[in-house]
Amino acid sequence: MLTDLKEKVWKANLDLVKYDLVTLTWGNVSGINREKGLVAIKPSGMSYEAMKPEDIVIVDLSGKVVEGKLQPSSDTPTHLELYKAFREISGVTHTHSEFAAMFAQAYREIPCLGTTHADLFKGDIPLTRMMKKEEVENDYEKNTGKVIIERFARLNPLEMPAVLVAGHSSFSWGKSPDEAVKNSLILEKVAKMALGTLCLNPECDNFPDYLLNKHYQRKHGPKAYYGQKK
Amino acid sequence: MLTDLKEKVWKANLDLVKYDLVTLTWGNVSGINREKGLVAIKPSGMSYEAMKPEDIVIVDLSGKVVEGKLQPSSDTPTHLELYKAFREISGVTHTHSEFAAMFAQAYREIPCLGTTHADLFKGDIPLTRMMKKEEVENDYEKNTGKVIIERFARLNPLEMPAVLVAGHSSFSWGKSPDEAVKNSLILEKVAKMALGTLCLNPECDNFPDYLLNKHYQRKHGPKAYYGQKK
Amino acid sequence: MLTDLKEKVWKANLDLVKYDLVTLTWGNVSGINREKGLVAIKPSGMSYEAMKPEDIVIVDLSGKVVEGKLQPSSDTPTHLELYKAFREISGVTHTHSEFAAMFAQAYREIPCLGTTHADLFKGDIPLTRMMKKEEVENDYEKNTGKVIIERFARLNPLEMPAVLVAGHSSFSWGKSPDEAVKNSLILEKVAKMALGTLCLNPECDNFPDYLLNKHYQRKHGPKAYYGQKK
Amino acid sequence: MLTDLKEKVWKANLDLVKYDLVTLTWGNVSGINREKGLVAIKPSGMSYEAMKPEDIVIVDLSGKVVEGKLQPSSDTPTHLELYKAFREISGVTHTHSEFAAMFAQAYREIPCLGTTHADLFKGDIPLTRMMKKEEVENDYEKNTGKVIIERFARLNPLEMPAVLVAGHSSFSWGKSPDEAVKNSLILEKVAKMALGTLCLNPECDNFPDYLLNKHYQRKHGPKAYYGQKK
């Protein structure tokens, strides 16, 4: 079942390797079929090289395995929380990509310092609060989803398709598994550029809102004019 | 029409990937035929892998598409301003290459700290002023060209074939599309070296003018003796 | 003899190249057959490209060559000390991987700043004391093993499968040569992330123990649930 | 003539690309036949991809081209000064490798901070003084050799096979063209590690002499025991 979705999720997971976003098995991508309420996700701890499309696991929104012989990613409950809260998204990516993780570990949001950032993200990349002891010890992965959603109380997940989890690393999402992976890649590049910028100018903080909005809107607004007509 | 120019521009765009100057579709190269007043440029948002020579778009200096089924790069108006103001150049490159972008985001020019820099650039790499709200909201890409030209009021674009746009990234140019790409590559390496140098010696500021001139002239002056006779 | 072990040790040495952990010949991996008390290790100074499985040298725990025409790695006595002291391990890796070496050279332990670290290491990566003149001048490689073991007086080598040797670089280990190499790779990534994190937040020091324990236990504890059932 | 030497010099130049030590054409390697007093060196400004063994230029120690249709590297006079002053060497490499250049641009020697450094270099990597105006304007490349030699007044070039030229980049050398290139690679790695170490510990300065000597001697001393018997 869902052969096409499994193929897309499989390919999106391989793109984590292509884009140099993962070490060993440190990342996973999922995709959702909204009509059926079913999610396709990478098996836990499996190497990207060995994985085949049929290894992708299908779970329902309660986390129950519906198809597949392997265990789904241990991060599955986080993915599911995001799908339930952010109704507009259809793909989720989790990685420990290095530069984004540096900000998450440093407890710093990634400030919007330039147009590369503004081309995708409408503002600073948000950071969750540190999770509490009880949130970590019980239902940790589900609660990881919950603190992300808490942080997005006044944010639009389509305008801000990524988050840093304090002391951990990043999640991103999009309208498809493929888009979720591309957003992870952009997050990583933006994080790297921000680190270098802050080395050169630690007080850097004056990228104007009108330039942020211009770049965001020319790619994503109602009058977007970047790219080809669809 | 302009089959040869389209081939050169296509190849120069692929070199952005070869030299690791671009992520996804974040860069574009153009070339001009000065006799005909026509510019060949990358289509907007198109992946380098999928692009063929015949996808390159031909526009005139007013920006009107003269040949090609695709939309030209959204940065086309910036390229056109540069061709109109800098009569000696025949190729323009725009990238978000990481280290050059770090300086642009940090609002810092790239100081000439060594001979690697002086081998191509006759002085510090200039930074434009931050664009004003009205310049961003109307004719943004054209005005990007205008602030570059404003910054070059007392600079010779052949002696300084690159610029940083504040809060954005870089443009470079040359006597051909290929040379424009090579100048982008050199800019990026020079930016990386400058960042490391400033980490080691934040006050570094004493590279002597006579050494700058020597290196610039031995490659580009009337008595240049680097390379083979042409 | 020990054809299978030599093959595994040979392959693990090649993985040092695959994972970009070595320059020239700066690294070596060994494996032990505990029943026979014999260790298979890379020949000294040999290029990874030229090495074949039959070039792997077999030594006993006193360091005597039992099989092989080549000299074993000059670091062999360090490996042997580790095998004698840490009875649970069956593979050892030594590299000069760059980011781990930066911490060793800076005389700093690698603090646990995030979950990437906690997924493998149950706490900060320890640093040995600087070796004394007499320890260096006589039986240097054996004494390198001894200062590591001294540092592990109150540490469990399976919960902390790596160490920084002051002013030198790193050793790691595991239940197999392959695992020892993977632990070196993780050490290197964790070191790189820590360096960036400390640039962004030099005082960073509040990764909570309960999150460290959660991540360590979900991968390595008695109720581990990461990966597939074995 | 000197077909074998030209082949070795050609291959050593290609290794600059393999080891990621050069951008575009920014580096050159030479080798000398001491009996004939002839030096084989890369042609100026030629791409490594296009170069063939027969393109290597032969010059005598006065710099006169003895064989070859192409212009020798513009850095040839520096190579010749080094061969004349350092009688024990038979290969010279010049690159603008990035991390070594950062130290040269920052006017800092590379301090010996660990055993990776001590395995090849018997002490800090020396930096020349900044060249004077008259030295730059007349016989620049020859004078570059002279300031290197001046800096080595009390140094043994075989114990310290590399130098930083202030505001410029690095030269290295060895007993063959191949060894000169490997020494450039080690210089670059040592420079990168030193930069990271100094970020983590700016006052780092206590790598003990006895450890430096131990590592240097175990690879290069009369009782060296690293590697295989020759």
PDB file of N, CA, C and O in Angstrom, chain D residues 190-221:
ATOM      1  N   VAL D 190      48.172  20.809   9.982  1.00  0.00           N
ATOM      2  CA  VAL D 190      48.679  21.339  11.240  1.00  0.00           C
ATOM      3  C   VAL D 190      48.158  22.773  11.452  1.00  0.00           C
ATOM      4  O   VAL D 190      47.781  23.158  12.564  1.00  0.00           O
ATOM      5  N   ALA D 191      48.106  23.541  10.375  1.00  0.00           N
ATOM      6  CA  ALA D 191      47.596  24.919  10.472  1.00  0.00           C
ATOM      7  C   ALA D 191      46.113  24.912  10.853  1.00  0.00           C
ATOM      8  O   ALA D 191      45.674  25.692  11.703  1.00  0.00           O
ATOM      9  N   LYS D 192      45.348  24.021  10.237  1.00  0.00           N
ATOM     10  CA  LYS D 192      43.919  23.948  10.553  1.00  0.00           C
ATOM     11  C   LYS D 192      43.703  23.565  12.015  1.00  0.00           C
ATOM     12  O   LYS D 192      42.895  24.183  12.724  1.00  0.00           O
ATOM     13  N   MET D 193      44.435  22.556  12.469  1.00  0.00           N
ATOM     14  CA  MET D 193      44.305  22.140  13.869  1.00  0.00           C
ATOM     15  C   MET D 193      44.732  23.259  14.823  1.00  0.00           C
ATOM     16  O   MET D 193      44.119  23.448  15.871  1.00  0.00           O
ATOM     17  N   ALA D 194      45.765  24.000  14.453  1.00  0.00           N
ATOM     18  CA  ALA D 194      46.240  25.080  15.325  1.00  0.00           C
ATOM     19  C   ALA D 194      45.199  26.191  15.422  1.00  0.00           C
ATOM     20  O   ALA D 194      44.966  26.742  16.503  1.00  0.00           O
ATOM     21  N   LEU D 195      44.561  26.512  14.304  1.00  0.00           N
ATOM     22  CA  LEU D 195      43.521  27.545  14.335  1.00  0.00           C
ATOM     23  C   LEU D 195      42.405  27.143  15.296  1.00  0.00           C
ATOM     24  O   LEU D 195      41.978  27.936  16.147  1.00  0.00           O
ATOM     25  N   GLY D 196      41.919  25.912  15.188  1.00  0.00           N
ATOM     26  CA  GLY D 196      40.851  25.452  16.077  1.00  0.00           C
ATOM     27  C   GLY D 196      41.302  25.419  17.526  1.00  0.00           C
ATOM     28  O   GLY D 196      40.549  25.785  18.437  1.00  0.00           O
ATOM     29  N   THR D 197      42.538  24.980  17.741  1.00  0.00           N
ATOM     30  CA  THR D 197      43.068  24.909  19.106  1.00  0.00           C
ATOM     31  C   THR D 197      43.121  26.304  19.723  1.00  0.00           C
ATOM     32  O   THR D 197      42.734  26.501  20.887  1.00  0.00           O
ATOM     33  N   LEU D 198      43.577  27.278  18.946  1.00  0.00           N
ATOM     34  CA  LEU D 198      43.684  28.651  19.459  1.00  0.00           C
ATOM     35  C   LEU D 198      42.309  29.275  19.694  1.00  0.00           C
ATOM     36  O   LEU D 198      42.157  30.133  20.568  1.00  0.00           O
ATOM     37  N   CYS D 199      41.297  28.837  18.948  1.00  0.00           N
ATOM     38  CA  CYS D 199      39.915  29.273  19.244  1.00  0.00           C
ATOM     39  C   CYS D 199      39.478  28.750  20.609  1.00  0.00           C
ATOM     40  O   CYS D 199      38.818  29.444  21.374  1.00  0.00           O
ATOM     41  N   LEU D 200      39.823  27.507  20.892  1.00  0.00           N
ATOM     42  CA  LEU D 200      39.404  26.872  22.148  1.00  0.00           C
ATOM     43  C   LEU D 200      40.244  27.340  23.331  1.00  0.00           C
ATOM     44  O   LEU D 200      39.779  27.312  24.481  1.00  0.00           O
ATOM     45  N   ASN D 201      41.467  27.729  23.065  1.00  0.00           N
ATOM     46  CA  ASN D 201      42.393  28.089  24.147  1.00  0.00           C
ATOM     47  C   ASN D 201      43.428  29.074  23.614  1.00  0.00           C
ATOM     48  O   ASN D 201      44.530  28.675  23.231  1.00  0.00           O
ATOM     49  N   PRO D 202      43.066  30.366  23.592  1.00  0.00           N
ATOM     50  CA  PRO D 202      43.940  31.368  22.947  1.00  0.00           C
ATOM     51  C   PRO D 202      45.329  31.452  23.564  1.00  0.00           C
ATOM     52  O   PRO D 202      46.277  31.847  22.889  1.00  0.00           O
ATOM     53  N   GLU D 203      45.462  31.062  24.831  1.00  0.00           N
ATOM     54  CA  GLU D 203      46.767  31.157  25.491  1.00  0.00           C
ATOM     55  C   GLU D 203      47.555  29.854  25.383  1.00  0.00           C
ATOM     56  O   GLU D 203      48.622  29.729  25.988  1.00  0.00           O
ATOM     57  N   CYS D 204      47.031  28.892  24.657  1.00  0.00           N
ATOM     58  CA  CYS D 204      47.651  27.570  24.574  1.00  0.00           C
ATOM     59  C   CYS D 204      49.129  27.686  24.246  1.00  0.00           C
ATOM     60  O   CYS D 204      49.512  28.202  23.205  1.00  0.00           O
ATOM     61  N   ASP D 205      49.977  27.197  25.133  1.00  0.00           N
ATOM     62  CA  ASP D 205      51.410  27.403  24.897  1.00  0.00           C
ATOM     63  C   ASP D 205      52.264  26.482  25.750  1.00  0.00           C
ATOM     64  O   ASP D 205      53.370  26.827  26.132  1.00  0.00           O
ATOM     65  N   ASN D 206      51.752  25.318  26.062  1.00  0.00           N
ATOM     66  CA  ASN D 206      52.557  24.505  26.957  1.00  0.00           C
ATOM     67  C   ASN D 206      52.772  23.075  26.473  1.00  0.00           C
ATOM     68  O   ASN D 206      52.819  22.142  27.247  1.00  0.00           O
ATOM     69  N   PHE D 207      52.904  22.926  25.185  1.00  0.00           N
ATOM     70  CA  PHE D 207      53.270  21.615  24.660  1.00  0.00           C
ATOM     71  C   PHE D 207      54.743  21.402  25.014  1.00  0.00           C
ATOM     72  O   PHE D 207      55.597  22.203  24.632  1.00  0.00           O
ATOM     73  N   PRO D 208      55.055  20.352  25.761  1.00  0.00           N
ATOM     74  CA  PRO D 208      56.422  20.249  26.293  1.00  0.00           C
ATOM     75  C   PRO D 208      57.454  19.825  25.245  1.00  0.00           C
ATOM     76  O   PRO D 208      57.162  19.008  24.369  1.00  0.00           O
ATOM     77  N   ASP D 209      58.641  20.384  25.382  1.00  0.00           N
ATOM     78  CA  ASP D 209      59.738  20.068  24.458  1.00  0.00           C
ATOM     79  C   ASP D 209      60.056  18.576  24.409  1.00  0.00           C
ATOM     80  O   ASP D 209      60.395  18.041  23.351  1.00  0.00           O
ATOM     81  N   TYR D 210      59.944  17.909  25.564  1.00  0.00           N
ATOM     82  CA  TYR D 210      60.316  16.490  25.548  1.00  0.00           C
ATOM     83  C   TYR D 210      59.342  15.658  24.721  1.00  0.00           C
ATOM     84  O   TYR D 210      59.720  14.645  24.141  1.00  0.00           O
ATOM     85  N   LEU D 211      58.087  16.112  24.625  1.00  0.00           N
ATOM     86  CA  LEU D 211      57.110  15.385  23.805  1.00  0.00           C
ATOM     87  C   LEU D 211      57.323  15.725  22.325  1.00  0.00           C
ATOM     88  O   LEU D 211      57.232  14.856  21.447  1.00  0.00           O
ATOM     89  N   LEU D 212      57.642  16.989  22.072  1.00  0.00           N
ATOM     90  CA  LEU D 212      57.993  17.396  20.713  1.00  0.00           C
ATOM     91  C   LEU D 212      59.169  16.553  20.213  1.00  0.00           C
ATOM     92  O   LEU D 212      59.116  15.960  19.123  1.00  0.00           O
ATOM     93  N   ASN D 213      60.205  16.486  21.016  1.00  0.00           N
ATOM     94  CA  ASN D 213      61.398  15.748  20.595  1.00  0.00           C
ATOM     95  C   ASN D 213      61.117  14.265  20.405  1.00  0.00           C
ATOM     96  O   ASN D 213      61.573  13.647  19.446  1.00  0.00           O
ATOM     97  N   LYS D 214      60.342  13.687  21.312  1.00  0.00           N
ATOM     98  CA  LYS D 214      60.015  12.267  21.201  1.00  0.00           C
ATOM     99  C   LYS D 214      59.340  11.978  19.861  1.00  0.00           C
ATOM    100  O   LYS D 214      59.730  11.053  19.130  1.00  0.00           O
ATOM    101  N   HIS D 215      58.309  12.771  19.543  1.00  0.00           N
ATOM    102  CA  HIS D 215      57.580  12.484  18.307  1.00  0.00           C
ATOM    103  C   HIS D 215      58.437  12.755  17.080  1.00  0.00           C
ATOM    104  O   HIS D 215      58.394  11.999  16.112  1.00  0.00           O
ATOM    105  N   TYR D 216      59.188  13.843  17.122  1.00  0.00           N
ATOM    106  CA  TYR D 216      60.053  14.113  15.972  1.00  0.00           C
ATOM    107  C   TYR D 216      61.064  12.982  15.784  1.00  0.00           C
ATOM    108  O   TYR D 216      61.250  12.466  14.682  1.00  0.00           O
ATOM    109  N   GLN D 217      61.692  12.575  16.867  1.00  0.00           N
ATOM    110  CA  GLN D 217      62.753  11.571  16.771  1.00  0.00           C
ATOM    111  C   GLN D 217      62.218  10.179  16.405  1.00  0.00           C
ATOM    112  O   GLN D 217      62.895   9.419  15.705  1.00  0.00           O
ATOM    113  N   ARG D 218      61.006   9.848  16.860  1.00  0.00           N
ATOM    114  CA  ARG D 218      60.569   8.481  16.556  1.00  0.00           C
ATOM    115  C   ARG D 218      60.241   8.319  15.068  1.00  0.00           C
ATOM    116  O   ARG D 218      60.214   7.206  14.550  1.00  0.00           O
ATOM    117  N   LYS D 219      60.063   9.444  14.383  1.00  0.00           N
ATOM    118  CA  LYS D 219      59.858   9.370  12.930  1.00  0.00           C
ATOM    119  C   LYS D 219      61.107   9.726  12.143  1.00  0.00           C
ATOM    120  O   LYS D 219      61.307   9.222  11.042  1.00  0.00           O
ATOM    121  N   HIS D 220      61.939  10.642  12.689  1.00  0.00           N
ATOM    122  CA  HIS D 220      63.028  11.179  11.872  1.00  0.00           C
ATOM    123  C   HIS D 220      64.413  11.062  12.497  1.00  0.00           C
ATOM    124  O   HIS D 220      65.394  11.401  11.848  1.00  0.00           O
ATOM    125  N   GLY D 221      64.495  10.629  13.746  1.00  0.00           N
ATOM    126  CA  GLY D 221      65.800  10.581  14.406  1.00  0.00           C
ATOM    127  C   GLY D 221      66.607   9.354  13.990  1.00  0.00           C
ATOM    128  O   GLY D 221      66.122   8.487  13.243  1.00  0.00           O
TER     129      GLY D 221
END
